[in-house]
Coordinates of C-alpha atoms in Angstrom, one line a residue:
Chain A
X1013 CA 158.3 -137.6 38.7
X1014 CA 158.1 -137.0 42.4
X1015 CA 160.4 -138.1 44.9
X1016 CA 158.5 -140.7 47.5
X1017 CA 159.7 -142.3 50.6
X1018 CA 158.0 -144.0 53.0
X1019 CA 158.2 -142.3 57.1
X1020 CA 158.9 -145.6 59.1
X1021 CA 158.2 -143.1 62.0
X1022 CA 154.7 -142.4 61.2
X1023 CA 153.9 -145.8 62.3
X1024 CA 155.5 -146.1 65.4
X1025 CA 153.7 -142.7 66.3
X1026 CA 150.3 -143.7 65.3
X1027 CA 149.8 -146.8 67.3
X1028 CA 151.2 -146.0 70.2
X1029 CA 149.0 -143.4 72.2
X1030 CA 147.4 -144.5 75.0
X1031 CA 143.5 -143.4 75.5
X1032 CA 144.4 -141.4 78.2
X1033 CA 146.7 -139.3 75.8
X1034 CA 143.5 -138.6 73.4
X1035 CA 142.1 -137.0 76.5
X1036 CA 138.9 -135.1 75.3
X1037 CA 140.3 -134.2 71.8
X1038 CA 137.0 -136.0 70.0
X1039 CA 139.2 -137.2 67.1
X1040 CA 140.3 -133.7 65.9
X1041 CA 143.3 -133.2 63.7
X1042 CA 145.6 -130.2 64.3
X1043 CA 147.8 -131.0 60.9
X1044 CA 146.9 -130.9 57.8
X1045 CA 148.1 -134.0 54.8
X1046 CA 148.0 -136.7 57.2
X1047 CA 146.2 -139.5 55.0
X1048 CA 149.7 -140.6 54.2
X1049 CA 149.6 -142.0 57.4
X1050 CA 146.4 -144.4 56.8
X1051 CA 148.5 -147.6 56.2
X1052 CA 146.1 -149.5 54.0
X1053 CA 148.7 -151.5 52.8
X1054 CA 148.1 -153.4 55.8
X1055 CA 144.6 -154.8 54.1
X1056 CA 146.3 -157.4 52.3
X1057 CA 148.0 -160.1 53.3
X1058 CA 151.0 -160.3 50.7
X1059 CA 154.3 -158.0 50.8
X1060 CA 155.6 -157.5 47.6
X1061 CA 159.8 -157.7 47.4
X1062 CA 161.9 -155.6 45.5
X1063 CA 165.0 -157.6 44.2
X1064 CA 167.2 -154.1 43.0
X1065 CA 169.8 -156.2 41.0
X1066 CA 167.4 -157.7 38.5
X1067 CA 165.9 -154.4 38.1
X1068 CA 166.3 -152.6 34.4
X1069 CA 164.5 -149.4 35.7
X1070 CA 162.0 -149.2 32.5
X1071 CA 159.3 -147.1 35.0
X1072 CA 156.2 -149.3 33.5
X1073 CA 155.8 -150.3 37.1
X1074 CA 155.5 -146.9 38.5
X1075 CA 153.1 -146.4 35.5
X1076 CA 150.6 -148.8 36.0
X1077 CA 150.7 -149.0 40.1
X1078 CA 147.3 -147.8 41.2
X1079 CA 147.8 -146.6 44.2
X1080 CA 151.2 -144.8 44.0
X1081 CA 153.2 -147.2 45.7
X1082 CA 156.1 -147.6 43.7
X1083 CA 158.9 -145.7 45.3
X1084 CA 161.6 -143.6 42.9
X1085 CA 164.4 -141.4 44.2
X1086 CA 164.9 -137.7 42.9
X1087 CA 166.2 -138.7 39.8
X1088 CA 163.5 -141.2 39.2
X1089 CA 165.4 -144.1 39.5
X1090 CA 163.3 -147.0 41.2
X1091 CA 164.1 -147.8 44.7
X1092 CA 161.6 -149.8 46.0
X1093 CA 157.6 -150.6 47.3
X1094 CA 155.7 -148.5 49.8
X1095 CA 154.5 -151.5 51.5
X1096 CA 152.4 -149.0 53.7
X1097 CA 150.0 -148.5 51.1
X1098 CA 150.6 -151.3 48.2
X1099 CA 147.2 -153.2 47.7
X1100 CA 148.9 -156.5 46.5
X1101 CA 147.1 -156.1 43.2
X1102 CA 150.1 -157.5 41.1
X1103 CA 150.0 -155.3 38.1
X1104 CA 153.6 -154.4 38.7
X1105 CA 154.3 -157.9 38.8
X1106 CA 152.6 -158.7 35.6
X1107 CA 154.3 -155.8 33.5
X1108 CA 157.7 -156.1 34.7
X1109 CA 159.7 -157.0 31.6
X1110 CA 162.6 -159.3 33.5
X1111 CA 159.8 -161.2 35.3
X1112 CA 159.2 -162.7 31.4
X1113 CA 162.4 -164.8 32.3
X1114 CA 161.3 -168.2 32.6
X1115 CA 164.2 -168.0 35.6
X1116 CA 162.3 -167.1 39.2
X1117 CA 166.0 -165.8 40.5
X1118 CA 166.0 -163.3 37.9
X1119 CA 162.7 -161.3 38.6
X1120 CA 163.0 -158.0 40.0
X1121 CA 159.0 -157.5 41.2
X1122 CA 157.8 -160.9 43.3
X1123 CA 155.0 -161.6 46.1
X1124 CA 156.9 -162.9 49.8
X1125 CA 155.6 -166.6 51.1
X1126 CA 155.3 -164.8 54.3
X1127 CA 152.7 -162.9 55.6
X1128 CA 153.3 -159.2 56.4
X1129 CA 152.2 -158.1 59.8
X1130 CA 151.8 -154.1 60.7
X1131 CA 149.7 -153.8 64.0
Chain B
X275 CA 118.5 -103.0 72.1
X276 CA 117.9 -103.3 75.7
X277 CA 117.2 -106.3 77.5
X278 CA 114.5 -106.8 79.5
X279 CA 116.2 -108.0 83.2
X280 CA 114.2 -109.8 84.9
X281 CA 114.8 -110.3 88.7
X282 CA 113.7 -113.7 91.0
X283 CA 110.2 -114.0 90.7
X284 CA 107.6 -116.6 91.1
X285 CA 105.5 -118.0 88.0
X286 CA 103.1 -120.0 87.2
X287 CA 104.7 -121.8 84.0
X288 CA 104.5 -125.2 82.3
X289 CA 107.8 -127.4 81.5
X290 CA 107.9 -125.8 78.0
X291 CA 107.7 -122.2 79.0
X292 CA 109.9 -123.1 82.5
X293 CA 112.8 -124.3 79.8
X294 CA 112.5 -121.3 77.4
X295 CA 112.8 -119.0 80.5
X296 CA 116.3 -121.1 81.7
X297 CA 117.5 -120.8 78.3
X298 CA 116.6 -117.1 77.6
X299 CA 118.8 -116.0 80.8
X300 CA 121.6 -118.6 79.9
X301 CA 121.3 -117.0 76.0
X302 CA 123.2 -119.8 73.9
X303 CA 124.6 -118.4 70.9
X304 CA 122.7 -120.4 68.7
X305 CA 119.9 -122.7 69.1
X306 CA 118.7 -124.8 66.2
X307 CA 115.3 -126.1 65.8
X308 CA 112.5 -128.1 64.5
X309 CA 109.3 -128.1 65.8
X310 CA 107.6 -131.2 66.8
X311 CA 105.3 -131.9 69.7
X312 CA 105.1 -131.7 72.9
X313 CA 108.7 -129.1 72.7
X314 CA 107.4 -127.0 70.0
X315 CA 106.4 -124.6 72.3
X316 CA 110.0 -124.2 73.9
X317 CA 111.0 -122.8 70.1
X318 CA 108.2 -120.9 69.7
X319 CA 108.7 -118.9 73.2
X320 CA 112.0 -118.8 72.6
X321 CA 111.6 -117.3 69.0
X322 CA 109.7 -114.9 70.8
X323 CA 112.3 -113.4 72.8
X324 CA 114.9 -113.6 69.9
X325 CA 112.1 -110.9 67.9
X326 CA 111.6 -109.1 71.3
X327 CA 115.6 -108.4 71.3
X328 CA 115.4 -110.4 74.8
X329 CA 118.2 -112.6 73.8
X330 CA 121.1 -112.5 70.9
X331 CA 120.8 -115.9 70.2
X332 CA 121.4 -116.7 66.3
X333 CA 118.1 -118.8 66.3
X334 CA 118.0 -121.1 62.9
X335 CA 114.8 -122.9 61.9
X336 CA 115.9 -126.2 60.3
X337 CA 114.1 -128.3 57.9
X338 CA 114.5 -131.8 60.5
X339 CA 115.4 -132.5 63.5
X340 CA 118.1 -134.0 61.7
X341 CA 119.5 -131.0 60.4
X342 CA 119.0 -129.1 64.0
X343 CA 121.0 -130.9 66.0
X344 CA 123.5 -131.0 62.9
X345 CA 123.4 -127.1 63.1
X346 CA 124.5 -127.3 67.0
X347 CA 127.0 -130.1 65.9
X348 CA 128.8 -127.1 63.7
X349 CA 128.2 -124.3 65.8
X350 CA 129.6 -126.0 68.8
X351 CA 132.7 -127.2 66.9
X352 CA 133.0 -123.4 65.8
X353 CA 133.1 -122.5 69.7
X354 CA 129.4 -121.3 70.7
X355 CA 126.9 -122.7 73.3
X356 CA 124.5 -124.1 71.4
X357 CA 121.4 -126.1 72.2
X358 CA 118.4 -127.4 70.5
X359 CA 115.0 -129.4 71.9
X360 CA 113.3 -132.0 70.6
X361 CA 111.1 -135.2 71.3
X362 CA 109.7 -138.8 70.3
X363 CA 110.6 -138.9 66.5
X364 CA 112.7 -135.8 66.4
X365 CA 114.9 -137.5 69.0
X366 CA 115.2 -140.5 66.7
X367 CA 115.4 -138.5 63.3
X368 CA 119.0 -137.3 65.1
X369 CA 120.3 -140.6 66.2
X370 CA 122.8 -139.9 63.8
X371 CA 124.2 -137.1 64.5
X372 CA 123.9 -137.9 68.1
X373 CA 126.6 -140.1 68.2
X374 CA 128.8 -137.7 66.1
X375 CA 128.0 -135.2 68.9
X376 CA 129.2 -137.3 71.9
X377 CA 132.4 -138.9 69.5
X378 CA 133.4 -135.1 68.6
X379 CA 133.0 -134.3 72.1
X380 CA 130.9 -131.1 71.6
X381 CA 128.8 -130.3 74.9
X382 CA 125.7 -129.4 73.5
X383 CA 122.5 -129.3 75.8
X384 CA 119.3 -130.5 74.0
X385 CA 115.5 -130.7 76.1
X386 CA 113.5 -133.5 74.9
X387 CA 109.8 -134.4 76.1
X388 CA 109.7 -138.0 76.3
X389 CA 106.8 -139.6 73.9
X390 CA 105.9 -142.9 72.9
X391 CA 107.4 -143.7 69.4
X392 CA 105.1 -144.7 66.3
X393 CA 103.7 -146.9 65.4
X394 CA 100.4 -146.4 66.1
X395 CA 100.8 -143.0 66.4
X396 CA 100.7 -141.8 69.7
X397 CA 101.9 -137.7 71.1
X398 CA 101.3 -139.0 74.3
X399 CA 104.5 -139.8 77.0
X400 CA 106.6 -142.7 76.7
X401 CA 110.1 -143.2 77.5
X402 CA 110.9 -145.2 74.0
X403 CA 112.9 -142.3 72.5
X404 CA 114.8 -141.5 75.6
X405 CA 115.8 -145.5 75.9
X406 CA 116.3 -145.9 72.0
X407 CA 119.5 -143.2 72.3
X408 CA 120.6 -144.6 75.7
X409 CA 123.7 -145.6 74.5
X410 CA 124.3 -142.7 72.0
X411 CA 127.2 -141.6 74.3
X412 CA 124.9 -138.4 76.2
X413 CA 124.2 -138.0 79.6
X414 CA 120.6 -138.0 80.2
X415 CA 118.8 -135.9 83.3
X416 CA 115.5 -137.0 83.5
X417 CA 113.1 -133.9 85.5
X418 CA 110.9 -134.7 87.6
X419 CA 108.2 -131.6 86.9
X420 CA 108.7 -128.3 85.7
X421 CA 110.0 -126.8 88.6
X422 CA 113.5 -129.4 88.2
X423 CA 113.2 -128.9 84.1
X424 CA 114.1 -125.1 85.0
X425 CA 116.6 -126.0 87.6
X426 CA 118.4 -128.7 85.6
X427 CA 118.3 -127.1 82.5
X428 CA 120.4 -123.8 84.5
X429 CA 123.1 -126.7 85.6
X430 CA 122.9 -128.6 82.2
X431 CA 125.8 -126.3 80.1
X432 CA 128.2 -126.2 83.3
X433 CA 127.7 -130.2 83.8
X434 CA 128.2 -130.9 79.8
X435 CA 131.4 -128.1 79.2
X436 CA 133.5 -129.0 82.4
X437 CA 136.9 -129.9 81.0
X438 CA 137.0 -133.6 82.2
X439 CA 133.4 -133.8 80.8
X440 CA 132.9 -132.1 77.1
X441 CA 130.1 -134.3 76.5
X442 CA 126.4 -133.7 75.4
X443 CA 123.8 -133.5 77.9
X444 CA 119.9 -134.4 77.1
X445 CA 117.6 -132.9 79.6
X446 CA 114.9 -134.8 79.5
X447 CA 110.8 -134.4 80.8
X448 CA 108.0 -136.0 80.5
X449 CA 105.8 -135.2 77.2
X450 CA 102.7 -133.2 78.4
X451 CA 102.8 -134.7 81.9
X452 CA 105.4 -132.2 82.7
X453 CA 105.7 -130.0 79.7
X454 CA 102.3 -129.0 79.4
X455 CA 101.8 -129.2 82.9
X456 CA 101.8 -125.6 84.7
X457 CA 103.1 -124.9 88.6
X458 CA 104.2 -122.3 90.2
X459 CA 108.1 -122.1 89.0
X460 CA 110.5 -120.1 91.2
X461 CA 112.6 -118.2 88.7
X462 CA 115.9 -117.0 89.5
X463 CA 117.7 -113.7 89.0
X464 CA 119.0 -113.4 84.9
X465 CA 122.0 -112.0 86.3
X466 CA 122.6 -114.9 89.4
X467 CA 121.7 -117.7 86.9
X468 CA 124.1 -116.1 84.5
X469 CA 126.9 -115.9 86.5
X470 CA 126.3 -119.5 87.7
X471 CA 126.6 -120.8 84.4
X472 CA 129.3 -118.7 83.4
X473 CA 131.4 -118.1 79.9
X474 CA 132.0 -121.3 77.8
X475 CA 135.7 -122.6 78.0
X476 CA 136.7 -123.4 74.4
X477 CA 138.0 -126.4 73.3
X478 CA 140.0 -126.4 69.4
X479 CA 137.2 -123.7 68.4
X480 CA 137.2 -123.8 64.5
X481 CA 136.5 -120.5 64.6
X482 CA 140.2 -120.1 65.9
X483 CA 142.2 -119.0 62.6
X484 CA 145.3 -119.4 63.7
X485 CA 145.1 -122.5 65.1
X486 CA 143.1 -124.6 62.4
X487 CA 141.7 -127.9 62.9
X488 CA 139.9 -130.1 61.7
X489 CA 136.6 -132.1 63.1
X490 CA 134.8 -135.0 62.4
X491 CA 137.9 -136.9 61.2
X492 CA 138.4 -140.8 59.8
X493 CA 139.7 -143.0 62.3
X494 CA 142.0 -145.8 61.4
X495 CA 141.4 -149.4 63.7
X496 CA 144.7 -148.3 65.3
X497 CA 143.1 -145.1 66.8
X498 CA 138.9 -146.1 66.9
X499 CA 139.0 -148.4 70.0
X500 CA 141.4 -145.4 72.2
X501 CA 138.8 -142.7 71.2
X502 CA 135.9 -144.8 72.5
X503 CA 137.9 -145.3 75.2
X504 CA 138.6 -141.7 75.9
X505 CA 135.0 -140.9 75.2
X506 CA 133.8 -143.2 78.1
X507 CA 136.1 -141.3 80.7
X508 CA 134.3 -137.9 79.9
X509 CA 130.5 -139.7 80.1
X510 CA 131.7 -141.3 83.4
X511 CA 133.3 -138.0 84.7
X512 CA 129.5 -136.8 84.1
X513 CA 128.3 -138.6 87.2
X514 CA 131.2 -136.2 89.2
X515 CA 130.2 -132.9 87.2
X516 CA 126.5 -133.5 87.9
X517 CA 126.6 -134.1 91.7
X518 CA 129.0 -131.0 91.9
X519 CA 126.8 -128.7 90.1
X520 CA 123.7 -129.5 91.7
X521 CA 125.0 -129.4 94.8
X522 CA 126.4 -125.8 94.4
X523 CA 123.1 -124.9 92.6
X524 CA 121.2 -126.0 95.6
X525 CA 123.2 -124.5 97.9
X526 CA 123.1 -121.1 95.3
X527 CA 119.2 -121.3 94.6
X528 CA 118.5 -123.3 97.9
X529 CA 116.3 -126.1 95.8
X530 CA 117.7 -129.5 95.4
X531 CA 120.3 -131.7 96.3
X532 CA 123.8 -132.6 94.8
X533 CA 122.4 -136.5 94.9
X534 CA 121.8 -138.5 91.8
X535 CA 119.5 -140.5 93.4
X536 CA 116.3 -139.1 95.5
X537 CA 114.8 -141.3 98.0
X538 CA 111.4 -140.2 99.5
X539 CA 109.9 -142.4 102.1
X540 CA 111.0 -145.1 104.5
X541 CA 114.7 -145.3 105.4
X542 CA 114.6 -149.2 105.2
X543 CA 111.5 -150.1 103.5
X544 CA 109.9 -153.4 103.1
X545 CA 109.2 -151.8 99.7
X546 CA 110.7 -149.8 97.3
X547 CA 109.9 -148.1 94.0
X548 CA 112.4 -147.3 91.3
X549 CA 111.4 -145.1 88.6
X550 CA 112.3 -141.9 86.5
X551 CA 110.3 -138.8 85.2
X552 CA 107.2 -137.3 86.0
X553 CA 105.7 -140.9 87.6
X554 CA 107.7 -140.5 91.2
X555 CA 105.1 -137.5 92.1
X556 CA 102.0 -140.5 92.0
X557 CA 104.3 -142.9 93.7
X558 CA 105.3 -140.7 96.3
X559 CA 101.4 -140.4 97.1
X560 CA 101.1 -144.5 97.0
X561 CA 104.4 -144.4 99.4
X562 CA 102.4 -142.1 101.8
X563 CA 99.6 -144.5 101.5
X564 CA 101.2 -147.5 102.0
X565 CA 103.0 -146.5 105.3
X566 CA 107.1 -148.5 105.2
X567 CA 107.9 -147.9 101.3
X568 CA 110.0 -145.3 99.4
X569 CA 110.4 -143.8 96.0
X570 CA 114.3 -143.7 94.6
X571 CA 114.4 -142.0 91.6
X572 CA 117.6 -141.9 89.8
X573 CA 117.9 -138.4 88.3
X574 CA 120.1 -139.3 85.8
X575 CA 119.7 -142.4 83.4
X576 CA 123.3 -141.9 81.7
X577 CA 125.8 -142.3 83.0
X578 CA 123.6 -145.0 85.5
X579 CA 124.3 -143.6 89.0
X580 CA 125.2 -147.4 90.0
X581 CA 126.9 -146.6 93.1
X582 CA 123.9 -144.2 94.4
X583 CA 121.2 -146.6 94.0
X584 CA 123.3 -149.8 95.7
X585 CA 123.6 -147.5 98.4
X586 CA 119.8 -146.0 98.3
X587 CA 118.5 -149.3 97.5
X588 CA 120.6 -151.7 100.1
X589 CA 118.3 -151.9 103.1
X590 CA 115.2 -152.3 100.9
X591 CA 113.8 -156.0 100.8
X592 CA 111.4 -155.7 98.1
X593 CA 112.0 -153.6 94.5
X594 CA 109.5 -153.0 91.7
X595 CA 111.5 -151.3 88.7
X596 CA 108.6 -149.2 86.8
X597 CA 109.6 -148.6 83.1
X598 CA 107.6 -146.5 80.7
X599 CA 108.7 -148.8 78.0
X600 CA 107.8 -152.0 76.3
X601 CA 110.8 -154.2 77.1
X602 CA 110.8 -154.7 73.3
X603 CA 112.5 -158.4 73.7
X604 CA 114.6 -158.5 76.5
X605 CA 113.4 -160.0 79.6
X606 CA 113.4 -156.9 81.6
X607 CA 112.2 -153.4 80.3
X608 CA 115.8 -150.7 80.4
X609 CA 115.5 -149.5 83.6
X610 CA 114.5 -153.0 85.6
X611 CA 117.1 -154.8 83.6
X612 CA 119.8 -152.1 85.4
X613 CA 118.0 -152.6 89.2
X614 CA 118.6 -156.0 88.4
X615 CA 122.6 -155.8 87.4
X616 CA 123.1 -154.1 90.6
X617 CA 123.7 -157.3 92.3
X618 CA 121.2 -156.4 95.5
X619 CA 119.9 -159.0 98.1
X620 CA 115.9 -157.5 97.5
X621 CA 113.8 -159.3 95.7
X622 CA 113.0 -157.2 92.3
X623 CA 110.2 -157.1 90.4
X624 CA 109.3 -155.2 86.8
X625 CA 106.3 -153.4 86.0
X626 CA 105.5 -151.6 82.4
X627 CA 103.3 -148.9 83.0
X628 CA 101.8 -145.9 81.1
X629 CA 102.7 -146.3 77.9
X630 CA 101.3 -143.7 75.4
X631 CA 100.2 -141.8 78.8
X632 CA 98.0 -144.7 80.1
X633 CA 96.6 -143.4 83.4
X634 CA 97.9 -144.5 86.3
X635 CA 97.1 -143.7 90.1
X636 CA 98.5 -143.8 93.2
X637 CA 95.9 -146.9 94.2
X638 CA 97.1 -149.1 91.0
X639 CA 100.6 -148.7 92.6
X640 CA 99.6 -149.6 96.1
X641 CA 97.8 -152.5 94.6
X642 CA 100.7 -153.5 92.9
X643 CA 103.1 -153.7 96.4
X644 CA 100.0 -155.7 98.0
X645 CA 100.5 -157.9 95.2
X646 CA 103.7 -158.3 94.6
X647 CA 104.1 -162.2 95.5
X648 CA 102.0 -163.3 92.7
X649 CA 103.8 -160.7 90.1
X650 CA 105.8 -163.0 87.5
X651 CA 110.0 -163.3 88.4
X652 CA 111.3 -163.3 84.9
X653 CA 108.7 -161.0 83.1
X654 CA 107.9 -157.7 83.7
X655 CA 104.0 -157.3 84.7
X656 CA 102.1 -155.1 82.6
X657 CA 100.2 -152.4 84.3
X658 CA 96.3 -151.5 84.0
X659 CA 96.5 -154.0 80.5
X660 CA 93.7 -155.1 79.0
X661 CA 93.8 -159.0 78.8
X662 CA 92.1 -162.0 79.2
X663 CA 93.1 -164.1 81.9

């Protein structure tokens, strides 16, 4: 399983050049992997929440979440949600064995009231 | 093989043949094209001197127009001076690949003959195509006969690969009118017009190994609206580059002028003339007839030389805006719609003339000034139109 972590740096970065920094580049890209830094978690309206204490660490999040947003530390253990690029599709939610207790408080995967906001 | 050098001459040469004689001395490393009338000949001269060893251009015949400019998209992005030319449909066909021209920033220089779009077919002139990619993000020259084909086409690379520029260039004449239209064409040294254009400065070459990069790139809605932003500043830096090039050419070649604007004619007129292409040589004949008028002639369409024609146009009381264009829609036809969004105190008028090479004298244009009272305010007047009253 591979290590994961989100760069809260990327975003800062990104959105703040001005257009006179672009200067004549034309879009071109000097480095190479950068789609990391496409934030399309930012689609969706809904920021998934983490609650670590309620969390068994069974991995059947990590395996069903599409788009790789599930975050684990080097020995695999979960950690938390790459809000960056989570599409809000709820699978996690659905599988996660302690959200089957009828209790709210004890779910470890839920969906925020509020509404996230990136740029 | 040893190149023919050919030292300042006069010839008697059409648009066509004028262009394919500026582009063999300024030898672009790769020109990519698709034939198509009235610019085919431009290939096919040019073709010539690639076989005659005249030139080491890597000359690629493409299977559209499409695919040509698409060829100079990747060759300029590699690092060469490339070019292609092209007209009417062709012009069109690329529309694409225009806009990822100007957005990559790649200073390509492509000739196009203005003609009339289909349908009904026409190969006659019209400046449809040249209005339909107005706001494709190139600059546009717009010649006035062969003679300014040649000379713009020497200034076209150095206007489009100036550092605050990098932007596409169009050079554009009018379809048969001037490119099949011979005069006696002053031709300067190979060796003078080279060194006047000078090497290419190279901007993130792919072609640079060690340094890779990557074009034509996604762009997320937090960068999109900054690069269109940027890409403005190098369009409006054009106006700058242009007027500075032209000026030293005509200082260089002593033909020209560093203005973006010609006037010809009366210094305050009681009426003026706006128009581009290969039309300003009849109006300057109905200016001579008609005594206090003048011709301005914008050189350039993009960027608008707004500035230059508030200051050409400020003393004139009367304005008739001829556009080679139906005004598909709009109130005003492209050009008279910018006269008008000048803001000037004259009294402006719009004419559509010529379309599909409609003939057009001197006398319809004097006519015209005499009649310029009963010519309708919020409609352009069509010219020599068949119509029942």
């Amino acid at each position: 399983m591979n290590a994961k972590k989100s760069n809260p740096n990327l975003r800062v970065v990104a959105s703040t050049a001005s257009w006179q920094e672009l200067g004549i580049s034309g879009g071109v890209v000097k480095s190479a992997g950068n789609s990391e830094k496409y934030h399309t978690g930012n689609w969706v309206p809904r920021a998934l929440e983490f609650v670590p204490e309620n969390c068994i660490n069974c991995g059947l999040c990590w395996a069903v979440c599409p788009d790789d947003s599930i975050l684990l530390d080097e020995k695999g253990n979960m950690i938390g949600v790459d809000l960056d690029h989570c599409k809000d599709c709820g699978l996690c939610v659905e599988i996660c064995p302690p959200n089957k207790n009828p209790d709210p408080a004890k779910h470890a995967l839920r969906f925020r009231d509020e509404e996230k906001s990136d740029f | 093989m040893t190149k023919k050098i050919i030292d300042h001459e006069t010839r008697t040469l059409d648009g066509n043949a004028a262009a394919a004689e500026a582009l063999r001395q300024i030898e672009p490393e790769v020109f990519g094209f698709y034939p198509i009338t009235p610019t085919s000949y431009i290939g096919e001269k040019f073709s010539k001197f690639v076989a005659d060893g005249d030139v080491d251009t890597e000359y690629v015949c493409a299977e559209s127009e499409h695919a040509a400019l698409s060829i100079c998209v990747g060759a300029a992005a590699a690092g060469a001076r490339a070019v292609t030319a092209t007209a009417s449909q062709g012009l069109i066909l690329m529309a694409e690949v225009l806009w990822n021209a100007s957005g990559t920033r790649l200073p390509i220089v492509l000739v196009n003959g203005n003609r009339a779009l289909s349908a009904p077919l026409s190969i006659h002139c019209g400046h449809d195509d040249l209005y339909a990619v107005r706001d494709s993000g190139w600059g546009q020259l717009v010649a006035k006969n062969a003679q300014e084909a040649y000379d713009f086409l020497v200034c076209s690379f150095r206007i489009a690969e100036a550092e605050n520029v990098r932007t596409p260039l169009m050079m554009a004449m009018d379809c048969f009118h001037t490119t099949h239209t011979a005069m006696k064409i002053s031709l300067e040294p190979d060796d003078e017009v080279q060194k006047f254009v000078g090497e290419i400065i190279l901007k993130n070459p792919l072609l640079d190994i060690e340094n890779p990069t990557a074009y034509g790139n996604f762009t997320k809605p937090d960068f999109y609206m900054e690069h269109k932003r940027a890409q403005l500043a190098g369009l409006e830096n054009m106006r700058g580059q242009a007027e500075k090039v032209l000026r030293e050419f005509a200082k260089k070649f002593g033909r020209g002028s560093g203005e973006l604007v010609e006037k010809i004619g009366a210094e305050n007129p009681e009426i003026a003339f706006v128009a581009i292409g290969s039309v300003c040589a009849t109006l300057e004949r109905a200016v001579e007839k008609l005594g206090n008028a003048a011709v301005v002639r914008p050189k350039m369409f993009r960027p608008f030389p707004s500035d230059e024609l508030r200051e050409k146009l400020k003393t004139a009381k009367k304005i008739i805006v001829l556009d080679r264009c139906s005004p598909c829609g709009a109130e005003w036809a492209p050009l008279g719609t910018e006269i008008r969004n000048l803001g000037l105190d004259a009294e402006i008028r719009n004419g559509i003339f010529g379309l599909g090479s409609r003939e057009t004298h001197a006398n319809d244009f004097v006519e015209l000034a005499k009649n310029f009272e009963n010519l309708p305010e919020n409609k352009p007047h069509w010219i020599n139109l068949r119509e029942e009253k």
